[in-house]
Amino acid sequence: MFKKKLLEEMSWTDFQEARKTHDTALVPFGSVEVEGPHLPLAVDSIVALEVARRVADVTRGTLVAPLLNVTYSGWHMGFAGTLSLSMPTLFKVTEEYCLSLCHQGFKRIFFMNSHVGNDPAVWNTANELAAQGKARVGMVNLWGLSSEVGQQMAELKEKKFLHAGEIMTSLIMAIRPDLVDSSKAVVEYLKPLTDGYEALLSSKSRLKGKLFSIYHTSDELTKSGVMGDPSAASAEKGEAILQKMTEFLAAAVTEFQRVPLPKGIF
């Protein structure tokens, strides 16, 4: 088995040999956006890359493709440092990136996606590649998975993922503790613009127990970019979450590799 699992760290001759037995690309899909005053702008990207590395280490036939980090974060542009592509540009970048992977011999592409703004681009690319007979595409929403994992962890105060809250902060403490400034951490929750509804996300609201959408920019709902409580976060909790996520994703990627390829792929 090849010791190097990141495509970009291989020489071209290393990769030429590796692609004979590795047909699955794990694509870390992140963002550069506000994550509260105590966390770096690259939280999503850092987590996506770390999870992809860990999954590649425990699965067969997988390599980690280069990180896609500047994506769509339009609703966060009111905060300093956030970078964003337009959604049409992200669609095109994602599709052409994957077509390049297909050209290099990958028949299966699995996105380790840590940013909800990327979801439409993955769905679009998956359909395009299948229609063209290029590749099978899969994806996991890492923050959604972290919420499911969190429900099973008694040690967590905040059982579900909240932006810049306990789960996110714990993960960065485990991966890059040097980038966390706990002295700047604040507790804040989304505050709707009227008292008649509940703001759950920048794009999701609840009224009388039912969901609907009011599209906000995030700086309308939060002053700090925090949408939860990071005060109970720890590196130990973050490592436990990472291990549980990796265990599930190793099984998910292995099952993904068993699914037949779209017609036309050999």
PDB file of C-alpha atoms in Angstrom:
ATOM      1  CA  MET A   1       0.000   0.000   0.000  1.00  0.00           C
ATOM      2  CA  PHE A   2       1.247   3.489  -0.824  1.00  0.00           C
ATOM      3  CA  LYS A   3       2.367   5.505   2.182  1.00  0.00           C
ATOM      4  CA  LYS A   4       1.391   8.785   0.540  1.00  0.00           C
ATOM      5  CA  LYS A   5      -2.374   9.277   0.404  1.00  0.00           C
ATOM      6  CA  LEU A   6      -2.541  12.935  -0.692  1.00  0.00           C
ATOM      7  CA  LEU A   7      -2.469  13.191  -4.469  1.00  0.00           C
ATOM      8  CA  GLU A   8      -0.716  16.568  -4.441  1.00  0.00           C
ATOM      9  CA  GLU A   9       2.198  15.192  -2.385  1.00  0.00           C
ATOM     10  CA  MET A  10       2.943  12.476  -4.943  1.00  0.00           C
ATOM     11  CA  SER A  11       5.269  12.772  -7.896  1.00  0.00           C
ATOM     12  CA  TRP A  12       3.627  12.156 -11.259  1.00  0.00           C
ATOM     13  CA  THR A  13       5.316   8.763 -11.483  1.00  0.00           C
ATOM     14  CA  ASP A  14       4.111   7.820  -7.987  1.00  0.00           C
ATOM     15  CA  PHE A  15       0.573   8.708  -8.972  1.00  0.00           C
ATOM     16  CA  GLN A  16       0.828   6.905 -12.301  1.00  0.00           C
ATOM     17  CA  GLU A  17       1.519   3.726 -10.360  1.00  0.00           C
ATOM     18  CA  ALA A  18      -1.015   4.421  -7.601  1.00  0.00           C
ATOM     19  CA  ARG A  19      -3.934   4.967  -9.963  1.00  0.00           C
ATOM     20  CA  LYS A  20      -3.690   1.356 -11.121  1.00  0.00           C
ATOM     21  CA  THR A  21      -5.165   0.299  -7.774  1.00  0.00           C
ATOM     22  CA  HIS A  22      -6.806   3.496  -6.480  1.00  0.00           C
ATOM     23  CA  ASP A  23      -9.977   4.539  -8.284  1.00  0.00           C
ATOM     24  CA  THR A  24     -11.664   6.549  -5.492  1.00  0.00           C
ATOM     25  CA  ALA A  25     -10.910  10.221  -4.837  1.00  0.00           C
ATOM     26  CA  LEU A  26     -11.869  11.691  -1.476  1.00  0.00           C
ATOM     27  CA  VAL A  27     -12.437  15.415  -2.062  1.00  0.00           C
ATOM     28  CA  PRO A  28     -12.257  17.750   0.956  1.00  0.00           C
ATOM     29  CA  PHE A  29     -14.769  20.538   0.290  1.00  0.00           C
ATOM     30  CA  GLY A  30     -14.583  23.454   2.704  1.00  0.00           C
ATOM     31  CA  SER A  31     -14.886  27.234   2.876  1.00  0.00           C
ATOM     32  CA  VAL A  32     -13.177  30.393   4.089  1.00  0.00           C
ATOM     33  CA  GLU A  33     -15.707  32.265   6.206  1.00  0.00           C
ATOM     34  CA  VAL A  34     -16.551  33.728   9.606  1.00  0.00           C
ATOM     35  CA  GLU A  35     -16.467  31.167  12.421  1.00  0.00           C
ATOM     36  CA  GLY A  36     -16.642  33.462  15.443  1.00  0.00           C
ATOM     37  CA  PRO A  37     -13.831  35.510  17.022  1.00  0.00           C
ATOM     38  CA  HIS A  38     -12.131  32.475  18.587  1.00  0.00           C
ATOM     39  CA  LEU A  39     -11.753  30.270  15.490  1.00  0.00           C
ATOM     40  CA  PRO A  40      -9.908  30.633  12.155  1.00  0.00           C
ATOM     41  CA  LEU A  41     -11.703  31.403   8.916  1.00  0.00           C
ATOM     42  CA  ALA A  42     -10.649  28.034   7.495  1.00  0.00           C
ATOM     43  CA  VAL A  43     -12.474  25.825  10.025  1.00  0.00           C
ATOM     44  CA  ASP A  44     -14.545  24.015   7.385  1.00  0.00           C
ATOM     45  CA  SER A  45     -11.495  23.375   5.217  1.00  0.00           C
ATOM     46  CA  ILE A  46      -9.318  22.198   8.114  1.00  0.00           C
ATOM     47  CA  VAL A  47     -11.932  19.697   9.263  1.00  0.00           C
ATOM     48  CA  ALA A  48     -12.707  18.411   5.755  1.00  0.00           C
ATOM     49  CA  LEU A  49      -9.044  17.755   4.993  1.00  0.00           C
ATOM     50  CA  GLU A  50      -8.363  16.065   8.333  1.00  0.00           C
ATOM     51  CA  VAL A  51     -11.358  13.765   8.013  1.00  0.00           C
ATOM     52  CA  ALA A  52     -10.414  12.884   4.425  1.00  0.00           C
ATOM     53  CA  ARG A  53      -6.863  12.016   5.536  1.00  0.00           C
ATOM     54  CA  ARG A  54      -8.121   9.782   8.315  1.00  0.00           C
ATOM     55  CA  VAL A  55     -10.610   7.980   6.109  1.00  0.00           C
ATOM     56  CA  ALA A  56      -7.998   7.419   3.391  1.00  0.00           C
ATOM     57  CA  ASP A  57      -5.687   5.848   5.970  1.00  0.00           C
ATOM     58  CA  VAL A  58      -8.250   3.151   6.826  1.00  0.00           C
ATOM     59  CA  THR A  59      -9.843   2.418   3.430  1.00  0.00           C
ATOM     60  CA  ARG A  60      -8.579   0.655   0.331  1.00  0.00           C
ATOM     61  CA  GLY A  61      -8.293   2.218  -3.101  1.00  0.00           C
ATOM     62  CA  THR A  62      -8.706   5.806  -1.882  1.00  0.00           C
ATOM     63  CA  LEU A  63      -6.562   8.893  -2.318  1.00  0.00           C
ATOM     64  CA  VAL A  64      -7.158  12.399  -0.983  1.00  0.00           C
ATOM     65  CA  ALA A  65      -7.640  14.931  -3.766  1.00  0.00           C
ATOM     66  CA  PRO A  66      -6.614  18.579  -3.226  1.00  0.00           C
ATOM     67  CA  LEU A  67      -8.812  20.669  -0.963  1.00  0.00           C
ATOM     68  CA  LEU A  68     -11.411  22.968  -2.507  1.00  0.00           C
ATOM     69  CA  ASN A  69     -11.533  25.825  -0.028  1.00  0.00           C
ATOM     70  CA  VAL A  70     -12.911  29.072  -1.492  1.00  0.00           C
ATOM     71  CA  THR A  71     -16.501  28.137  -2.286  1.00  0.00           C
ATOM     72  CA  TYR A  72     -19.917  29.796  -1.821  1.00  0.00           C
ATOM     73  CA  SER A  73     -20.355  31.779   1.395  1.00  0.00           C
ATOM     74  CA  GLY A  74     -22.408  34.676   0.098  1.00  0.00           C
ATOM     75  CA  TRP A  75     -24.556  35.041   3.224  1.00  0.00           C
ATOM     76  CA  HIS A  76     -21.444  35.549   5.379  1.00  0.00           C
ATOM     77  CA  MET A  77     -19.892  38.352   3.319  1.00  0.00           C
ATOM     78  CA  GLY A  78     -20.844  40.935   5.935  1.00  0.00           C
ATOM     79  CA  PHE A  79     -18.011  39.586   8.113  1.00  0.00           C
ATOM     80  CA  ALA A  80     -14.390  40.505   7.484  1.00  0.00           C
ATOM     81  CA  GLY A  81     -12.268  37.785   5.892  1.00  0.00           C
ATOM     82  CA  THR A  82     -15.043  35.723   4.328  1.00  0.00           C
ATOM     83  CA  LEU A  83     -14.302  34.770   0.714  1.00  0.00           C
ATOM     84  CA  SER A  84     -16.866  33.531  -1.774  1.00  0.00           C
ATOM     85  CA  LEU A  85     -17.357  32.448  -5.355  1.00  0.00           C
ATOM     86  CA  SER A  86     -20.698  32.998  -7.032  1.00  0.00           C
ATOM     87  CA  MET A  87     -22.867  29.883  -7.167  1.00  0.00           C
ATOM     88  CA  PRO A  88     -22.645  29.576 -10.996  1.00  0.00           C
ATOM     89  CA  THR A  89     -18.846  29.789 -10.733  1.00  0.00           C
ATOM     90  CA  LEU A  90     -18.786  27.142  -8.003  1.00  0.00           C
ATOM     91  CA  PHE A  91     -20.924  24.839 -10.164  1.00  0.00           C
ATOM     92  CA  LYS A  92     -18.432  25.201 -12.999  1.00  0.00           C
ATOM     93  CA  VAL A  93     -15.332  24.853 -10.812  1.00  0.00           C
ATOM     94  CA  THR A  94     -16.691  21.736  -9.090  1.00  0.00           C
ATOM     95  CA  GLU A  95     -17.649  20.060 -12.357  1.00  0.00           C
ATOM     96  CA  GLU A  96     -14.365  20.839 -14.118  1.00  0.00           C
ATOM     97  CA  TYR A  97     -12.355  19.805 -11.062  1.00  0.00           C
ATOM     98  CA  CYS A  98     -14.114  16.433 -11.075  1.00  0.00           C
ATOM     99  CA  LEU A  99     -13.735  16.013 -14.825  1.00  0.00           C
ATOM    100  CA  SER A 100      -9.999  16.482 -14.282  1.00  0.00           C
ATOM    101  CA  LEU A 101     -10.043  13.737 -11.645  1.00  0.00           C
ATOM    102  CA  CYS A 102     -11.891  11.492 -14.095  1.00  0.00           C
ATOM    103  CA  HIS A 103      -9.268  12.199 -16.756  1.00  0.00           C
ATOM    104  CA  GLN A 104      -6.633  10.988 -14.284  1.00  0.00           C
ATOM    105  CA  GLY A 105      -8.408   7.661 -13.809  1.00  0.00           C
ATOM    106  CA  PHE A 106     -10.749   8.188 -10.859  1.00  0.00           C
ATOM    107  CA  LYS A 107     -14.101   6.493 -11.354  1.00  0.00           C
ATOM    108  CA  ARG A 108     -15.524   7.265  -7.928  1.00  0.00           C
ATOM    109  CA  ILE A 109     -15.499  10.688  -6.244  1.00  0.00           C
ATOM    110  CA  PHE A 110     -16.621  11.117  -2.650  1.00  0.00           C
ATOM    111  CA  PHE A 111     -16.925  14.609  -1.191  1.00  0.00           C
ATOM    112  CA  MET A 112     -16.024  15.211   2.445  1.00  0.00           C
ATOM    113  CA  ASN A 113     -18.180  18.320   2.578  1.00  0.00           C
ATOM    114  CA  SER A 114     -18.167  20.588   5.610  1.00  0.00           C
ATOM    115  CA  HIS A 115     -20.151  23.493   4.191  1.00  0.00           C
ATOM    116  CA  VAL A 116     -23.854  23.556   3.310  1.00  0.00           C
ATOM    117  CA  GLY A 117     -23.234  26.165   0.599  1.00  0.00           C
ATOM    118  CA  ASN A 118     -21.429  23.470  -1.399  1.00  0.00           C
ATOM    119  CA  ASP A 119     -24.340  21.021  -1.481  1.00  0.00           C
ATOM    120  CA  PRO A 120     -25.981  22.303  -4.707  1.00  0.00           C
ATOM    121  CA  ALA A 121     -22.683  22.155  -6.603  1.00  0.00           C
ATOM    122  CA  VAL A 122     -22.088  18.539  -5.577  1.00  0.00           C
ATOM    123  CA  TRP A 123     -25.617  17.528  -6.589  1.00  0.00           C
ATOM    124  CA  ASN A 124     -25.223  19.238  -9.963  1.00  0.00           C
ATOM    125  CA  THR A 125     -21.820  17.641 -10.604  1.00  0.00           C
ATOM    126  CA  ALA A 126     -23.001  14.192  -9.549  1.00  0.00           C
ATOM    127  CA  ASN A 127     -25.807  14.286 -12.101  1.00  0.00           C
ATOM    128  CA  GLU A 128     -23.584  15.671 -14.851  1.00  0.00           C
ATOM    129  CA  LEU A 129     -20.877  13.047 -14.372  1.00  0.00           C
ATOM    130  CA  ALA A 130     -23.395  10.229 -14.240  1.00  0.00           C
ATOM    131  CA  ALA A 131     -25.104  11.459 -17.415  1.00  0.00           C
ATOM    132  CA  GLN A 132     -21.750  11.667 -19.178  1.00  0.00           C
ATOM    133  CA  GLY A 133     -20.740   8.195 -17.974  1.00  0.00           C
ATOM    134  CA  LYS A 134     -17.701   9.616 -16.177  1.00  0.00           C
ATOM    135  CA  ALA A 135     -17.934   8.728 -12.483  1.00  0.00           C
ATOM    136  CA  ARG A 136     -20.074   7.814  -9.504  1.00  0.00           C
ATOM    137  CA  VAL A 137     -20.269  10.659  -6.952  1.00  0.00           C
ATOM    138  CA  GLY A 138     -21.025  10.471  -3.238  1.00  0.00           C
ATOM    139  CA  MET A 139     -20.995  12.992  -0.404  1.00  0.00           C
ATOM    140  CA  VAL A 140     -21.258  13.338   3.337  1.00  0.00           C
ATOM    141  CA  ASN A 141     -22.218  16.549   5.105  1.00  0.00           C
ATOM    142  CA  LEU A 142     -19.638  16.462   7.888  1.00  0.00           C
ATOM    143  CA  TRP A 143     -21.467  18.836  10.212  1.00  0.00           C
ATOM    144  CA  GLY A 144     -24.676  16.867   9.816  1.00  0.00           C
ATOM    145  CA  LEU A 145     -22.736  13.720  10.657  1.00  0.00           C
ATOM    146  CA  SER A 146     -21.185  15.433  13.679  1.00  0.00           C
ATOM    147  CA  SER A 147     -24.682  16.176  14.997  1.00  0.00           C
ATOM    148  CA  GLU A 148     -25.648  12.514  14.656  1.00  0.00           C
ATOM    149  CA  VAL A 149     -22.455  11.485  16.430  1.00  0.00           C
ATOM    150  CA  GLY A 150     -23.002  14.134  19.096  1.00  0.00           C
ATOM    151  CA  GLN A 151     -26.388  12.694  20.042  1.00  0.00           C
ATOM    152  CA  GLN A 152     -24.562   9.562  21.238  1.00  0.00           C
ATOM    153  CA  MET A 153     -21.944  11.360  23.365  1.00  0.00           C
ATOM    154  CA  ALA A 154     -22.870  11.911  27.006  1.00  0.00           C
ATOM    155  CA  GLU A 155     -19.876  14.181  27.556  1.00  0.00           C
ATOM    156  CA  LEU A 156     -21.191  16.857  25.172  1.00  0.00           C
ATOM    157  CA  LYS A 157     -23.173  19.741  26.612  1.00  0.00           C
ATOM    158  CA  GLU A 158     -24.348  20.806  23.144  1.00  0.00           C
ATOM    159  CA  LYS A 159     -25.546  17.598  21.486  1.00  0.00           C
ATOM    160  CA  LYS A 160     -25.998  18.994  17.981  1.00  0.00           C
ATOM    161  CA  PHE A 161     -23.754  20.964  15.665  1.00  0.00           C
ATOM    162  CA  LEU A 162     -24.125  24.732  15.941  1.00  0.00           C
ATOM    163  CA  HIS A 163     -21.963  27.203  14.032  1.00  0.00           C
ATOM    164  CA  ALA A 164     -18.821  27.928  16.105  1.00  0.00           C
ATOM    165  CA  GLY A 165     -20.352  26.027  19.027  1.00  0.00           C
ATOM    166  CA  GLU A 166     -19.059  23.153  21.141  1.00  0.00           C
ATOM    167  CA  ILE A 167     -18.672  20.520  18.409  1.00  0.00           C
ATOM    168  CA  MET A 168     -16.942  22.756  15.867  1.00  0.00           C
ATOM    169  CA  THR A 169     -14.654  24.295  18.476  1.00  0.00           C
ATOM    170  CA  SER A 170     -13.755  20.887  19.925  1.00  0.00           C
ATOM    171  CA  LEU A 171     -12.780  19.575  16.498  1.00  0.00           C
ATOM    172  CA  ILE A 172     -10.424  22.477  15.821  1.00  0.00           C
ATOM    173  CA  MET A 173      -8.959  22.128  19.320  1.00  0.00           C
ATOM    174  CA  ALA A 174      -8.124  18.532  18.427  1.00  0.00           C
ATOM    175  CA  ILE A 175      -6.761  19.233  14.939  1.00  0.00           C
ATOM    176  CA  ARG A 176      -5.166  22.707  15.183  1.00  0.00           C
ATOM    177  CA  PRO A 177      -5.128  23.891  18.798  1.00  0.00           C
ATOM    178  CA  ASP A 178      -2.692  26.643  17.830  1.00  0.00           C
ATOM    179  CA  LEU A 179      -5.480  28.360  15.879  1.00  0.00           C
ATOM    180  CA  VAL A 180      -8.004  28.518  18.740  1.00  0.00           C
ATOM    181  CA  ASP A 181      -8.141  31.579  21.008  1.00  0.00           C
ATOM    182  CA  SER A 182     -10.514  30.545  23.789  1.00  0.00           C
ATOM    183  CA  SER A 183     -10.162  33.938  25.464  1.00  0.00           C
ATOM    184  CA  LYS A 184     -12.211  35.424  22.623  1.00  0.00           C
ATOM    185  CA  ALA A 185     -14.979  32.800  22.695  1.00  0.00           C
ATOM    186  CA  VAL A 186     -18.502  34.120  23.212  1.00  0.00           C
ATOM    187  CA  VAL A 187     -21.904  32.487  23.595  1.00  0.00           C
ATOM    188  CA  GLU A 188     -24.473  33.743  21.103  1.00  0.00           C
ATOM    189  CA  TYR A 189     -27.560  32.337  19.405  1.00  0.00           C
ATOM    190  CA  LEU A 190     -29.389  33.499  16.310  1.00  0.00           C
ATOM    191  CA  LYS A 191     -31.745  36.371  16.988  1.00  0.00           C
ATOM    192  CA  PRO A 192     -34.591  36.718  14.443  1.00  0.00           C
ATOM    193  CA  LEU A 193     -35.536  40.115  13.078  1.00  0.00           C
ATOM    194  CA  THR A 194     -39.027  39.974  14.585  1.00  0.00           C
ATOM    195  CA  ASP A 195     -40.432  38.183  17.613  1.00  0.00           C
ATOM    196  CA  GLY A 196     -42.872  36.105  15.560  1.00  0.00           C
ATOM    197  CA  TYR A 197     -40.559  33.334  14.306  1.00  0.00           C
ATOM    198  CA  GLU A 198     -37.461  31.341  15.273  1.00  0.00           C
ATOM    199  CA  ALA A 199     -34.282  31.604  13.182  1.00  0.00           C
ATOM    200  CA  LEU A 200     -32.566  28.203  12.932  1.00  0.00           C
ATOM    201  CA  LEU A 201     -30.061  29.023  10.190  1.00  0.00           C
ATOM    202  CA  SER A 202     -29.486  31.936   7.846  1.00  0.00           C
ATOM    203  CA  SER A 203     -31.894  30.199   5.452  1.00  0.00           C
ATOM    204  CA  LYS A 204     -34.137  28.179   7.761  1.00  0.00           C
ATOM    205  CA  SER A 205     -36.845  29.430  10.122  1.00  0.00           C
ATOM    206  CA  ARG A 206     -39.634  27.921  12.204  1.00  0.00           C
ATOM    207  CA  LEU A 207     -43.131  29.239  12.858  1.00  0.00           C
ATOM    208  CA  LYS A 208     -45.759  27.447  14.945  1.00  0.00           C
ATOM    209  CA  GLY A 209     -43.626  24.308  14.924  1.00  0.00           C
ATOM    210  CA  LYS A 210     -43.235  24.168  11.131  1.00  0.00           C
ATOM    211  CA  LEU A 211     -40.242  24.979   8.947  1.00  0.00           C
ATOM    212  CA  PHE A 212     -40.075  27.626   6.234  1.00  0.00           C
ATOM    213  CA  SER A 213     -37.383  29.876   4.795  1.00  0.00           C
ATOM    214  CA  ILE A 214     -36.538  33.519   5.254  1.00  0.00           C
ATOM    215  CA  TYR A 215     -33.196  34.258   3.632  1.00  0.00           C
ATOM    216  CA  HIS A 216     -31.008  36.384   5.885  1.00  0.00           C
ATOM    217  CA  THR A 217     -27.403  37.438   5.776  1.00  0.00           C
ATOM    218  CA  SER A 218     -25.667  36.043   8.837  1.00  0.00           C
ATOM    219  CA  ASP A 219     -24.673  39.467  10.163  1.00  0.00           C
ATOM    220  CA  GLU A 220     -28.402  40.253  10.497  1.00  0.00           C
ATOM    221  CA  LEU A 221     -28.787  37.414  12.989  1.00  0.00           C
ATOM    222  CA  THR A 222     -25.501  37.307  14.916  1.00  0.00           C
ATOM    223  CA  LYS A 223     -22.972  39.958  15.919  1.00  0.00           C
ATOM    224  CA  SER A 224     -20.064  37.571  16.477  1.00  0.00           C
ATOM    225  CA  GLY A 225     -20.631  34.836  13.899  1.00  0.00           C
ATOM    226  CA  VAL A 226     -21.212  32.388  16.771  1.00  0.00           C
ATOM    227  CA  MET A 227     -24.511  30.528  16.749  1.00  0.00           C
ATOM    228  CA  GLY A 228     -24.031  28.321  19.810  1.00  0.00           C
ATOM    229  CA  ASP A 229     -22.024  27.826  22.979  1.00  0.00           C
ATOM    230  CA  PRO A 230     -18.310  26.929  22.611  1.00  0.00           C
ATOM    231  CA  SER A 231     -17.555  27.231  26.335  1.00  0.00           C
ATOM    232  CA  ALA A 232     -17.542  23.476  27.060  1.00  0.00           C
ATOM    233  CA  ALA A 233     -15.372  22.548  24.068  1.00  0.00           C
ATOM    234  CA  SER A 234     -12.193  20.509  24.506  1.00  0.00           C
ATOM    235  CA  ALA A 235      -9.587  18.739  22.406  1.00  0.00           C
ATOM    236  CA  GLU A 236     -10.538  15.428  24.034  1.00  0.00           C
ATOM    237  CA  LYS A 237     -14.137  15.792  22.892  1.00  0.00           C
ATOM    238  CA  GLY A 238     -12.950  16.768  19.441  1.00  0.00           C
ATOM    239  CA  GLU A 239     -10.766  13.684  19.103  1.00  0.00           C
ATOM    240  CA  ALA A 240     -13.622  11.437  20.224  1.00  0.00           C
ATOM    241  CA  ILE A 241     -15.909  13.001  17.611  1.00  0.00           C
ATOM    242  CA  LEU A 242     -13.256  12.583  14.904  1.00  0.00           C
ATOM    243  CA  GLN A 243     -12.791   8.920  15.733  1.00  0.00           C
ATOM    244  CA  LYS A 244     -16.519   8.221  15.575  1.00  0.00           C
ATOM    245  CA  MET A 245     -16.894  10.124  12.312  1.00  0.00           C
ATOM    246  CA  THR A 246     -13.942   8.292  10.773  1.00  0.00           C
ATOM    247  CA  GLU A 247     -15.292   4.906  11.796  1.00  0.00           C
ATOM    248  CA  PHE A 248     -18.636   5.597  10.141  1.00  0.00           C
ATOM    249  CA  LEU A 249     -17.127   7.147   7.020  1.00  0.00           C
ATOM    250  CA  ALA A 250     -14.757   4.241   6.473  1.00  0.00           C
ATOM    251  CA  ALA A 251     -17.828   2.002   6.316  1.00  0.00           C
ATOM    252  CA  ALA A 252     -19.733   4.486   4.124  1.00  0.00           C
ATOM    253  CA  VAL A 253     -16.900   4.862   1.608  1.00  0.00           C
ATOM    254  CA  THR A 254     -16.414   1.087   1.474  1.00  0.00           C
ATOM    255  CA  GLU A 255     -20.115   0.668   0.709  1.00  0.00           C
ATOM    256  CA  PHE A 256     -19.935   3.480  -1.851  1.00  0.00           C
ATOM    257  CA  GLN A 257     -17.177   1.564  -3.629  1.00  0.00           C
ATOM    258  CA  ARG A 258     -19.485  -1.464  -3.920  1.00  0.00           C
ATOM    259  CA  VAL A 259     -22.196   0.477  -5.750  1.00  0.00           C
ATOM    260  CA  PRO A 260     -22.096  -0.213  -9.509  1.00  0.00           C
ATOM    261  CA  LEU A 261     -20.672   2.535 -11.683  1.00  0.00           C
ATOM    262  CA  PRO A 262     -22.975   4.486 -14.027  1.00  0.00           C
ATOM    263  CA  LYS A 263     -23.440   3.056 -17.501  1.00  0.00           C
ATOM    264  CA  GLY A 264     -20.539   3.654 -19.836  1.00  0.00           C
ATOM    265  CA  ILE A 265     -17.766   3.514 -17.238  1.00  0.00           C
ATOM    266  CA  PHE A 266     -15.336   0.628 -17.467  1.00  0.00           C
TER     267      PHE A 266
END
